[in-house]
């Protein structure tokens, strides 16, 4: 699980608008510096970006995602799932999110249009920080 998923993710966003590519780059750069977050990629949805807590922080063996996101090429939106609820996301001005379906470990999903990926990157990063903190808080005693 290394270079190929990342290459697929990068190929997926290659023809996205510059601001959308910058959105993903900003998210990656922000969290890549943190010991408590692992930025990784999978081949899900032909290449997605995931933010996870390393298992050793939680006393587990595997990564636990608190956010996933990818570029929906046909709709020109960033699709994201986070550990925050739709109500919690709305506190950051991330509107139109909805609860995820049964069996999905993340609590909300949202399609973010150009308004967010052009002008709301820092706001979304703050929401992701809140998702990270909420995830750690919920799992620190498990």
CSV table of N, CA, C and O in Angstrom, one decimal, residues 23-141:
chain,number,residue,atom,x,y,z
A,23,UNK,N,-6.4,22.5,-2.9
A,23,UNK,CA,-7.2,22.1,-1.7
A,23,UNK,C,-6.6,20.8,-1.2
A,23,UNK,O,-6.3,20.7,0.0
A,24,UNK,N,-6.5,19.8,-2.0
A,24,UNK,CA,-5.9,18.5,-1.6
A,24,UNK,C,-4.5,18.7,-1.1
A,24,UNK,O,-4.1,18.1,0.0
A,25,UNK,N,-3.7,19.5,-1.8
A,25,UNK,CA,-2.3,19.7,-1.4
A,25,UNK,C,-2.2,20.3,0.0
A,25,UNK,O,-1.4,20.0,0.8
A,26,UNK,N,-3.1,21.3,0.2
A,26,UNK,CA,-3.1,22.0,1.5
A,26,UNK,C,-3.4,21.1,2.7
A,26,UNK,O,-2.8,21.1,3.7
A,27,UNK,N,-4.4,20.2,2.4
A,27,UNK,CA,-4.8,19.2,3.4
A,27,UNK,C,-3.7,18.3,3.7
A,27,UNK,O,-3.3,18.0,4.9
A,28,UNK,N,-3.0,17.8,2.7
A,28,UNK,CA,-1.9,16.8,2.8
A,28,UNK,C,-0.8,17.5,3.6
A,28,UNK,O,-0.2,16.9,4.5
A,29,UNK,N,-0.4,18.7,3.2
A,29,UNK,CA,0.7,19.4,3.8
A,29,UNK,C,0.4,19.7,5.3
A,29,UNK,O,1.3,19.5,6.1
A,30,UNK,N,-0.8,20.1,5.6
A,30,UNK,CA,-1.2,20.4,7.0
A,30,UNK,C,-1.0,19.2,7.9
A,30,UNK,O,-0.4,19.3,9.0
A,31,UNK,N,-1.5,18.0,7.5
A,31,UNK,CA,-1.5,16.9,8.3
A,31,UNK,C,-0.3,16.0,8.2
A,31,UNK,O,0.0,15.2,9.1
A,32,UNK,N,0.5,16.2,7.2
A,32,UNK,CA,1.7,15.3,7.0
A,32,UNK,C,2.7,15.6,8.1
A,32,UNK,O,3.6,14.8,8.3
A,33,UNK,N,2.7,16.8,8.7
A,33,UNK,CA,3.7,17.2,9.7
A,33,UNK,C,3.4,16.6,11.1
A,33,UNK,O,4.2,16.7,12.0
A,34,UNK,N,2.2,16.0,11.2
A,34,UNK,CA,1.8,15.5,12.5
A,34,UNK,C,2.1,14.1,12.8
A,34,UNK,O,1.9,13.2,12.0
A,35,UNK,N,2.6,13.8,14.0
A,35,UNK,CA,2.9,12.4,14.4
A,35,UNK,C,1.6,11.6,14.7
A,35,UNK,O,1.6,10.4,14.6
A,36,UNK,N,0.5,12.3,15.0
A,36,UNK,CA,-0.7,11.7,15.4
A,36,UNK,C,-1.7,11.5,14.2
A,36,UNK,O,-2.8,11.0,14.3
A,37,UNK,N,-1.2,11.8,13.0
A,37,UNK,CA,-2.0,11.6,11.7
A,37,UNK,C,-1.1,11.0,10.7
A,37,UNK,O,0.0,11.3,10.5
A,38,UNK,N,-1.7,10.0,10.0
A,38,UNK,CA,-1.0,9.3,8.8
A,38,UNK,C,-1.8,9.7,7.6
A,38,UNK,O,-3.0,9.4,7.5
A,39,UNK,N,-1.2,10.4,6.7
A,39,UNK,CA,-1.8,10.7,5.4
A,39,UNK,C,-1.5,9.5,4.5
A,39,UNK,O,-0.4,9.1,4.3
A,40,UNK,N,-2.6,8.9,4.0
A,40,UNK,CA,-2.4,7.7,3.1
A,40,UNK,C,-3.4,7.7,2.0
A,40,UNK,O,-4.3,8.5,2.0
A,41,UNK,N,-3.2,6.8,1.0
A,41,UNK,CA,-4.0,6.7,-0.2
A,41,UNK,C,-4.5,5.3,-0.3
A,41,UNK,O,-3.8,4.4,0.0
A,42,UNK,N,-5.7,5.1,-0.9
A,42,UNK,CA,-6.2,3.8,-1.3
A,42,UNK,C,-6.7,3.9,-2.8
A,42,UNK,O,-6.8,5.0,-3.3
A,43,UNK,N,-7.0,2.7,-3.3
A,43,UNK,CA,-7.5,2.7,-4.7
A,43,UNK,C,-9.0,2.8,-4.7
A,43,UNK,O,-9.7,2.7,-5.8
A,44,UNK,N,-9.6,3.0,-3.5
A,44,UNK,CA,-11.1,3.2,-3.5
A,44,UNK,C,-11.5,4.4,-4.3
A,44,UNK,O,-10.8,5.4,-4.3
A,45,UNK,N,-12.6,4.3,-5.0
A,45,UNK,CA,-13.0,5.4,-5.9
A,45,UNK,C,-11.9,5.8,-6.9
A,45,UNK,O,-11.8,7.0,-7.2
A,46,UNK,N,-11.2,4.9,-7.4
A,46,UNK,CA,-10.1,5.1,-8.3
A,46,UNK,C,-9.0,6.1,-7.8
A,46,UNK,O,-8.3,6.7,-8.5
A,47,UNK,N,-8.9,6.1,-6.5
A,47,UNK,CA,-7.8,6.9,-5.8
A,47,UNK,C,-8.4,7.9,-4.9
A,47,UNK,O,-9.0,8.9,-5.3
A,48,UNK,N,-8.2,7.6,-3.6
A,48,UNK,CA,-8.7,8.6,-2.6
A,48,UNK,C,-7.6,8.9,-1.5
A,48,UNK,O,-6.6,8.2,-1.4
A,49,UNK,N,-7.8,10.0,-0.8
A,49,UNK,CA,-6.9,10.5,0.2
A,49,UNK,C,-7.6,10.2,1.5
A,49,UNK,O,-8.8,10.5,1.7
A,50,UNK,N,-6.8,9.7,2.5
A,50,UNK,CA,-7.3,9.4,3.8
A,50,UNK,C,-6.4,9.9,4.9
A,50,UNK,O,-5.2,10.0,4.7
A,51,UNK,N,-7.1,10.4,5.9
A,51,UNK,CA,-6.4,10.8,7.1
A,51,UNK,C,-6.7,9.9,8.2
A,51,UNK,O,-7.9,9.6,8.5
A,52,UNK,N,-5.7,9.3,8.8
A,52,UNK,CA,-5.9,8.3,9.8
A,52,UNK,C,-5.1,8.5,11.1
A,52,UNK,O,-4.0,9.2,11.0
A,53,UNK,N,-5.5,7.9,12.2
A,53,UNK,CA,-4.7,7.9,13.4
A,53,UNK,C,-3.9,6.6,13.4
A,53,UNK,O,-4.5,5.5,13.2
A,54,UNK,N,-2.6,6.7,13.5
A,54,UNK,CA,-1.8,5.4,13.6
A,54,UNK,C,-2.3,4.5,14.7
A,54,UNK,O,-2.6,5.0,15.8
A,55,UNK,N,-2.3,3.2,14.4
A,55,UNK,CA,-2.8,2.3,15.4
A,55,UNK,C,-2.1,2.3,16.7
A,55,UNK,O,-2.8,2.1,17.7
A,56,UNK,N,-0.8,2.5,16.7
A,56,UNK,CA,-0.1,2.5,17.9
A,56,UNK,C,-0.5,3.5,18.9
A,56,UNK,O,-0.4,3.4,20.1
A,57,UNK,N,-1.0,4.7,18.4
A,57,UNK,CA,-1.5,5.7,19.3
A,57,UNK,C,-2.8,5.2,20.0
A,57,UNK,O,-3.0,5.6,21.1
A,58,UNK,N,-3.5,4.4,19.4
A,58,UNK,CA,-4.8,3.9,19.9
A,58,UNK,C,-4.6,2.5,20.6
A,58,UNK,O,-5.6,1.9,21.1
A,59,UNK,N,-3.3,2.0,20.6
A,59,UNK,CA,-3.1,0.7,21.2
A,59,UNK,C,-3.6,-0.4,20.3
A,59,UNK,O,-4.0,-1.5,20.8
A,60,UNK,N,-3.6,-0.1,19.0
A,60,UNK,CA,-4.1,-1.1,18.0
A,60,UNK,C,-3.1,-1.3,17.0
A,60,UNK,O,-2.0,-0.6,16.9
A,61,UNK,N,-3.3,-2.3,16.1
A,61,UNK,CA,-2.3,-2.5,15.0
A,61,UNK,C,-2.6,-1.8,13.7
A,61,UNK,O,-1.7,-1.5,13.0
A,62,UNK,N,-3.8,-1.4,13.5
A,62,UNK,CA,-4.1,-0.8,12.2
A,62,UNK,C,-4.5,0.7,12.2
A,62,UNK,O,-4.9,1.2,13.3
A,63,UNK,N,-4.3,1.3,11.1
A,63,UNK,CA,-4.8,2.7,11.0
A,63,UNK,C,-6.3,2.8,11.2
A,63,UNK,O,-7.0,1.9,10.8
A,64,UNK,N,-6.7,3.9,11.7
A,64,UNK,CA,-8.2,4.2,11.9
A,64,UNK,C,-8.4,5.5,11.2
A,64,UNK,O,-7.9,6.6,11.7
A,65,UNK,N,-9.2,5.5,10.2
A,65,UNK,CA,-9.5,6.8,9.4
A,65,UNK,C,-10.4,7.7,10.2
A,65,UNK,O,-11.4,7.2,10.7
A,66,UNK,N,-10.2,9.0,10.1
A,66,UNK,CA,-11.1,10.0,10.6
A,66,UNK,C,-11.6,10.8,9.5
A,66,UNK,O,-12.6,11.6,9.7
A,67,UNK,N,-11.1,10.7,8.3
A,67,UNK,CA,-11.6,11.4,7.1
A,67,UNK,C,-11.1,10.7,5.9
A,67,UNK,O,-10.0,10.2,5.8
A,68,UNK,N,-11.9,10.8,4.8
A,68,UNK,CA,-11.5,10.3,3.5
A,68,UNK,C,-12.1,11.3,2.5
A,68,UNK,O,-13.1,12.0,2.8
A,69,UNK,N,-11.4,11.5,1.4
A,69,UNK,CA,-11.9,12.4,0.4
A,69,UNK,C,-11.3,12.1,-1.0
A,69,UNK,O,-10.2,11.5,-1.1
A,70,UNK,N,-12.1,12.5,-2.0
A,70,UNK,CA,-11.6,12.3,-3.4
A,70,UNK,C,-12.3,13.2,-4.3
A,70,UNK,O,-13.3,13.9,-3.9
A,71,UNK,N,-11.7,13.4,-5.5
A,71,UNK,CA,-12.3,14.3,-6.5
A,71,UNK,C,-13.3,13.6,-7.3
A,71,UNK,O,-13.0,12.5,-7.9
A,72,UNK,N,-14.5,14.1,-7.4
A,72,UNK,CA,-15.5,13.5,-8.2
A,72,UNK,C,-15.4,14.2,-9.6
A,72,UNK,O,-15.9,15.3,-9.7
A,73,UNK,N,-14.8,13.5,-10.5
A,73,UNK,CA,-14.5,14.2,-11.8
A,73,UNK,C,-15.7,14.6,-12.6
A,73,UNK,O,-15.7,15.6,-13.2
A,74,UNK,N,-16.8,13.8,-12.5
A,74,UNK,CA,-18.0,14.1,-13.3
A,74,UNK,C,-18.8,15.3,-12.7
A,74,UNK,O,-19.4,16.0,-13.5
A,75,UNK,N,-18.7,15.5,-11.4
A,75,UNK,CA,-19.5,16.6,-10.8
A,75,UNK,C,-18.6,17.8,-10.4
A,75,UNK,O,-19.2,18.8,-9.9
A,76,UNK,N,-17.3,17.7,-10.5
A,76,UNK,CA,-16.4,18.7,-10.1
A,76,UNK,C,-16.6,19.1,-8.6
A,76,UNK,O,-16.7,20.3,-8.3
A,77,UNK,N,-16.7,18.1,-7.8
A,77,UNK,CA,-16.8,18.4,-6.3
A,77,UNK,C,-15.8,17.5,-5.6
A,77,UNK,O,-15.3,16.5,-6.1
A,78,UNK,N,-15.5,17.9,-4.4
A,78,UNK,CA,-14.7,17.1,-3.5
A,78,UNK,C,-15.7,16.4,-2.6
A,78,UNK,O,-16.5,17.0,-2.0
A,79,UNK,N,-15.7,15.0,-2.7
A,79,UNK,CA,-16.5,14.2,-1.9
A,79,UNK,C,-15.7,13.8,-0.6
A,79,UNK,O,-14.6,13.4,-0.7
A,80,UNK,N,-16.3,14.1,0.5
A,80,UNK,CA,-15.5,13.8,1.8
A,80,UNK,C,-16.4,13.1,2.8
A,80,UNK,O,-17.6,13.4,2.8
A,81,UNK,N,-15.9,12.2,3.6
A,81,UNK,CA,-16.5,11.6,4.7
A,81,UNK,C,-15.6,12.0,5.9
A,81,UNK,O,-14.4,11.9,5.8
A,82,UNK,N,-16.3,12.3,7.0
A,82,UNK,CA,-15.5,12.7,8.2
A,82,UNK,C,-16.1,12.0,9.5
A,82,UNK,O,-17.3,11.6,9.4
A,83,UNK,N,-15.4,12.0,10.6
A,83,UNK,CA,-15.9,11.5,11.8
A,83,UNK,C,-16.9,12.5,12.5
A,83,UNK,O,-17.7,12.1,13.3
A,84,UNK,N,-16.9,13.7,12.0
A,84,UNK,CA,-17.9,14.7,12.6
A,84,UNK,C,-19.3,14.4,12.1
A,84,UNK,O,-19.4,13.8,11.0
A,85,UNK,N,-20.3,14.7,12.9
A,85,UNK,CA,-21.7,14.6,12.4
A,85,UNK,C,-22.0,15.7,11.5
A,85,UNK,O,-21.3,16.7,11.5
A,86,UNK,N,-23.1,15.6,10.7
A,86,UNK,CA,-23.5,16.7,9.9
A,86,UNK,C,-23.7,18.0,10.7
A,86,UNK,O,-23.3,19.1,10.2
A,87,UNK,N,-24.3,17.9,11.9
A,87,UNK,CA,-24.4,19.1,12.7
A,87,UNK,C,-23.1,19.8,13.1
A,87,UNK,O,-23.0,21.0,13.1
A,88,UNK,N,-22.1,18.9,13.5
A,88,UNK,CA,-20.8,19.4,13.8
A,88,UNK,C,-20.1,20.1,12.6
A,88,UNK,O,-19.5,21.1,12.8
A,89,UNK,N,-20.3,19.5,11.4
A,89,UNK,CA,-19.7,20.1,10.2
A,89,UNK,C,-20.3,21.4,10.0
A,89,UNK,O,-19.6,22.4,9.5
A,90,UNK,N,-21.6,21.5,10.2
A,90,UNK,CA,-22.3,22.8,9.9
A,90,UNK,C,-21.8,24.0,10.8
A,90,UNK,O,-21.8,25.1,10.4
A,91,UNK,N,-21.2,23.6,12.0
A,91,UNK,CA,-20.7,24.7,12.8
A,91,UNK,C,-19.5,25.3,12.2
A,91,UNK,O,-19.1,26.5,12.5
A,92,UNK,N,-18.8,24.7,11.2
A,92,UNK,CA,-17.7,25.2,10.5
A,92,UNK,C,-18.2,25.8,9.1
A,92,UNK,O,-17.3,26.2,8.3
A,93,UNK,N,-19.5,25.9,8.9
A,93,UNK,CA,-20.0,26.4,7.7
A,93,UNK,C,-20.0,25.4,6.5
A,93,UNK,O,-20.2,25.8,5.4
A,94,UNK,N,-19.7,24.1,6.8
A,94,UNK,CA,-19.7,23.1,5.8
A,94,UNK,C,-21.2,22.6,5.8
A,94,UNK,O,-21.5,21.8,6.7
A,95,UNK,N,-21.9,23.0,4.8
A,95,UNK,CA,-23.3,22.8,4.8
A,95,UNK,C,-23.6,21.6,3.8
A,95,UNK,O,-22.8,21.2,3.1
A,96,UNK,N,-24.9,21.2,3.9
A,96,UNK,CA,-25.4,20.1,3.0
A,96,UNK,C,-24.8,18.8,3.2
A,96,UNK,O,-24.8,17.9,2.3
A,97,UNK,N,-24.1,18.5,4.3
A,97,UNK,CA,-23.6,17.2,4.6
A,97,UNK,C,-24.8,16.3,5.1
A,97,UNK,O,-25.8,16.9,5.5
A,98,UNK,N,-24.6,15.0,5.0
A,98,UNK,CA,-25.7,14.2,5.5
A,98,UNK,C,-25.0,13.0,6.3
A,98,UNK,O,-23.8,12.8,6.1
A,99,UNK,N,-25.8,12.3,7.1
A,99,UNK,CA,-25.3,11.1,7.8
A,99,UNK,C,-25.0,10.1,6.8
A,99,UNK,O,-25.6,9.9,5.7
A,100,UNK,N,-23.9,9.3,7.1
A,100,UNK,CA,-23.6,8.2,6.2
A,100,UNK,C,-24.5,7.0,6.5
A,100,UNK,O,-25.2,6.9,7.5
A,101,UNK,N,-24.5,6.1,5.6
A,101,UNK,CA,-25.3,4.9,5.7
A,101,UNK,C,-24.8,3.9,6.7
A,101,UNK,O,-23.6,4.0,7.1
A,102,UNK,N,-25.6,3.0,7.1
A,102,UNK,CA,-25.3,2.0,8.1
A,102,UNK,C,-24.0,1.3,7.7
A,102,UNK,O,-23.8,1.0,6.5
A,103,UNK,N,-23.2,1.0,8.7
A,103,UNK,CA,-22.0,0.2,8.4
A,103,UNK,C,-20.8,1.1,8.1
A,103,UNK,O,-19.7,0.6,8.1
A,104,UNK,N,-21.0,2.3,7.7
A,104,UNK,CA,-19.9,3.2,7.5
A,104,UNK,C,-19.4,3.8,8.8
A,104,UNK,O,-20.2,4.4,9.6
A,105,UNK,N,-18.1,3.6,9.1
A,105,UNK,CA,-17.6,4.1,10.4
A,105,UNK,C,-17.5,5.6,10.5
A,105,UNK,O,-17.4,6.1,11.6
A,106,UNK,N,-17.5,6.3,9.4
A,106,UNK,CA,-17.5,7.8,9.5
A,106,UNK,C,-18.9,8.3,9.5
A,106,UNK,O,-19.8,7.7,9.0
A,107,UNK,N,-19.1,9.4,10.2
A,107,UNK,CA,-20.5,9.9,10.5
A,107,UNK,C,-21.1,10.8,9.5
A,107,UNK,O,-22.4,10.9,9.5
A,108,UNK,N,-20.4,11.5,8.7
A,108,UNK,CA,-21.0,12.4,7.7
A,108,UNK,C,-20.3,12.3,6.3
A,108,UNK,O,-19.2,11.8,6.2
A,109,UNK,N,-21.1,12.7,5.3
A,109,UNK,CA,-20.5,12.8,4.0
A,109,UNK,C,-21.0,14.0,3.4
A,109,UNK,O,-22.2,14.5,3.6
A,110,UNK,N,-20.2,14.6,2.5
A,110,UNK,CA,-20.5,15.9,1.9
A,110,UNK,C,-19.9,16.0,0.6
A,110,UNK,O,-18.8,15.5,0.4
A,111,UNK,N,-20.5,16.7,-0.3
A,111,UNK,CA,-20.0,17.0,-1.6
A,111,UNK,C,-19.7,18.6,-1.6
A,111,UNK,O,-20.7,19.3,-1.5
A,112,UNK,N,-18.5,18.9,-1.7
A,112,UNK,CA,-18.1,20.3,-1.6
A,112,UNK,C,-17.8,20.9,-3.0
A,112,UNK,O,-17.0,20.4,-3.7
A,113,UNK,N,-18.5,22.0,-3.3
A,113,UNK,CA,-18.3,22.6,-4.6
A,113,UNK,C,-17.2,23.6,-4.6
A,113,UNK,O,-16.5,23.8,-3.6
A,114,UNK,N,-17.1,24.4,-5.7
A,114,UNK,CA,-16.0,25.3,-5.9
A,114,UNK,C,-16.0,26.3,-4.7
A,114,UNK,O,-14.9,26.8,-4.4
A,115,UNK,N,-17.1,26.7,-4.2
A,115,UNK,CA,-17.1,27.7,-3.1
A,115,UNK,C,-16.2,27.2,-2.0
A,115,UNK,O,-15.5,28.0,-1.4
A,116,UNK,N,-16.2,25.9,-1.7
A,116,UNK,CA,-15.4,25.4,-0.6
A,116,UNK,C,-14.0,25.1,-1.0
A,116,UNK,O,-13.0,25.6,-0.4
A,117,UNK,N,-13.8,24.4,-2.1
A,117,UNK,CA,-12.4,24.1,-2.5
A,117,UNK,C,-11.6,25.3,-3.1
A,117,UNK,O,-10.4,25.3,-3.1
A,118,UNK,N,-12.3,26.4,-3.4
A,118,UNK,CA,-11.6,27.6,-3.8
A,118,UNK,C,-11.3,28.5,-2.6
A,118,UNK,O,-10.2,29.0,-2.5
A,119,UNK,N,-12.3,28.7,-1.8
A,119,UNK,CA,-12.2,29.7,-0.7
A,119,UNK,C,-12.3,29.2,0.7
A,119,UNK,O,-12.0,29.9,1.7
A,120,UNK,N,-12.6,27.9,0.9
A,120,UNK,CA,-12.8,27.4,2.2
A,120,UNK,C,-11.9,26.3,2.7
A,120,UNK,O,-12.2,25.6,3.6
A,121,UNK,N,-10.7,26.2,2.1
A,121,UNK,CA,-9.8,25.2,2.4
A,121,UNK,C,-9.4,25.3,3.9
A,121,UNK,O,-9.4,24.2,4.6
A,122,UNK,N,-9.0,26.4,4.4
A,122,UNK,CA,-8.6,26.5,5.8
A,122,UNK,C,-9.7,26.2,6.8
A,122,UNK,O,-9.5,25.6,7.8
A,123,UNK,N,-11.0,26.6,6.4
A,123,UNK,CA,-12.1,26.2,7.2
A,123,UNK,C,-12.3,24.7,7.2
A,123,UNK,O,-12.6,24.1,8.3
A,124,UNK,N,-12.2,24.1,6.1
A,124,UNK,CA,-12.3,22.6,6.1
A,124,UNK,C,-11.2,21.9,6.9
A,124,UNK,O,-11.4,20.9,7.6
A,125,UNK,N,-10.0,22.5,6.8
A,125,UNK,CA,-8.9,21.9,7.6
A,125,UNK,C,-9.2,22.0,9.1
A,125,UNK,O,-8.9,21.1,9.9
A,126,UNK,N,-9.8,23.1,9.5
A,126,UNK,CA,-10.2,23.3,10.9
A,126,UNK,C,-11.3,22.2,11.3
A,126,UNK,O,-11.2,21.7,12.4
A,127,UNK,N,-12.2,22.0,10.4
A,127,UNK,CA,-13.2,20.9,10.6
A,127,UNK,C,-12.5,19.5,10.7
A,127,UNK,O,-12.8,18.7,11.6
A,128,UNK,N,-11.5,19.3,9.9
A,128,UNK,CA,-10.7,18.0,9.9
A,128,UNK,C,-10.0,17.9,11.2
A,128,UNK,O,-9.9,16.8,11.8
A,129,UNK,N,-9.4,19.0,11.7
A,129,UNK,CA,-8.8,19.0,13.0
A,129,UNK,C,-9.8,18.6,14.1
A,129,UNK,O,-9.4,17.9,15.0
A,130,UNK,N,-11.0,19.2,14.0
A,130,UNK,CA,-12.0,18.9,15.0
A,130,UNK,C,-12.4,17.4,14.9
A,130,UNK,O,-12.6,16.7,15.9
A,131,UNK,N,-12.4,16.8,13.7
A,131,UNK,CA,-12.7,15.4,13.5
A,131,UNK,C,-11.6,14.6,14.1
A,131,UNK,O,-11.9,13.6,14.8
A,132,UNK,N,-10.4,15.0,13.9
A,132,UNK,CA,-9.2,14.3,14.5
A,132,UNK,C,-9.3,14.3,16.0
A,132,UNK,O,-9.2,13.2,16.7
A,133,UNK,N,-9.6,15.4,16.6
A,133,UNK,CA,-9.7,15.5,18.1
A,133,UNK,C,-10.9,14.7,18.6
A,133,UNK,O,-10.7,14.0,19.6
A,134,UNK,N,-12.0,14.8,17.9
A,134,UNK,CA,-13.2,14.0,18.4
A,134,UNK,C,-12.9,12.5,18.3
A,134,UNK,O,-13.3,11.7,19.2
A,135,UNK,N,-12.2,12.1,17.2
A,135,UNK,CA,-11.9,10.7,17.0
A,135,UNK,C,-11.0,10.2,18.2
A,135,UNK,O,-11.2,9.2,18.8
A,136,UNK,N,-9.9,11.0,18.4
A,136,UNK,CA,-9.0,10.7,19.5
A,136,UNK,C,-9.7,10.6,20.9
A,136,UNK,O,-9.5,9.7,21.7
A,137,UNK,N,-10.6,11.6,21.1
A,137,UNK,CA,-11.3,11.6,22.4
A,137,UNK,C,-12.2,10.4,22.6
A,137,UNK,O,-12.3,9.9,23.7
A,138,UNK,N,-12.9,10.0,21.5
A,138,UNK,CA,-13.8,8.9,21.6
A,138,UNK,C,-13.0,7.5,21.8
A,138,UNK,O,-13.4,6.6,22.5
A,139,UNK,N,-11.8,7.5,21.2
A,139,UNK,CA,-11.1,6.2,21.2
A,139,UNK,C,-10.0,6.1,22.2
A,139,UNK,O,-9.3,5.1,22.4
A,140,UNK,N,-9.7,7.2,23.0
A,140,UNK,CA,-8.6,7.1,23.9
A,140,UNK,C,-8.8,6.1,25.1
A,140,UNK,O,-7.9,5.6,25.7
A,141,UNK,N,-10.1,5.8,25.4
A,141,UNK,CA,-10.3,4.9,26.5
A,141,UNK,C,-10.7,3.5,26.0
A,141,UNK,O,-11.0,2.6,26.8
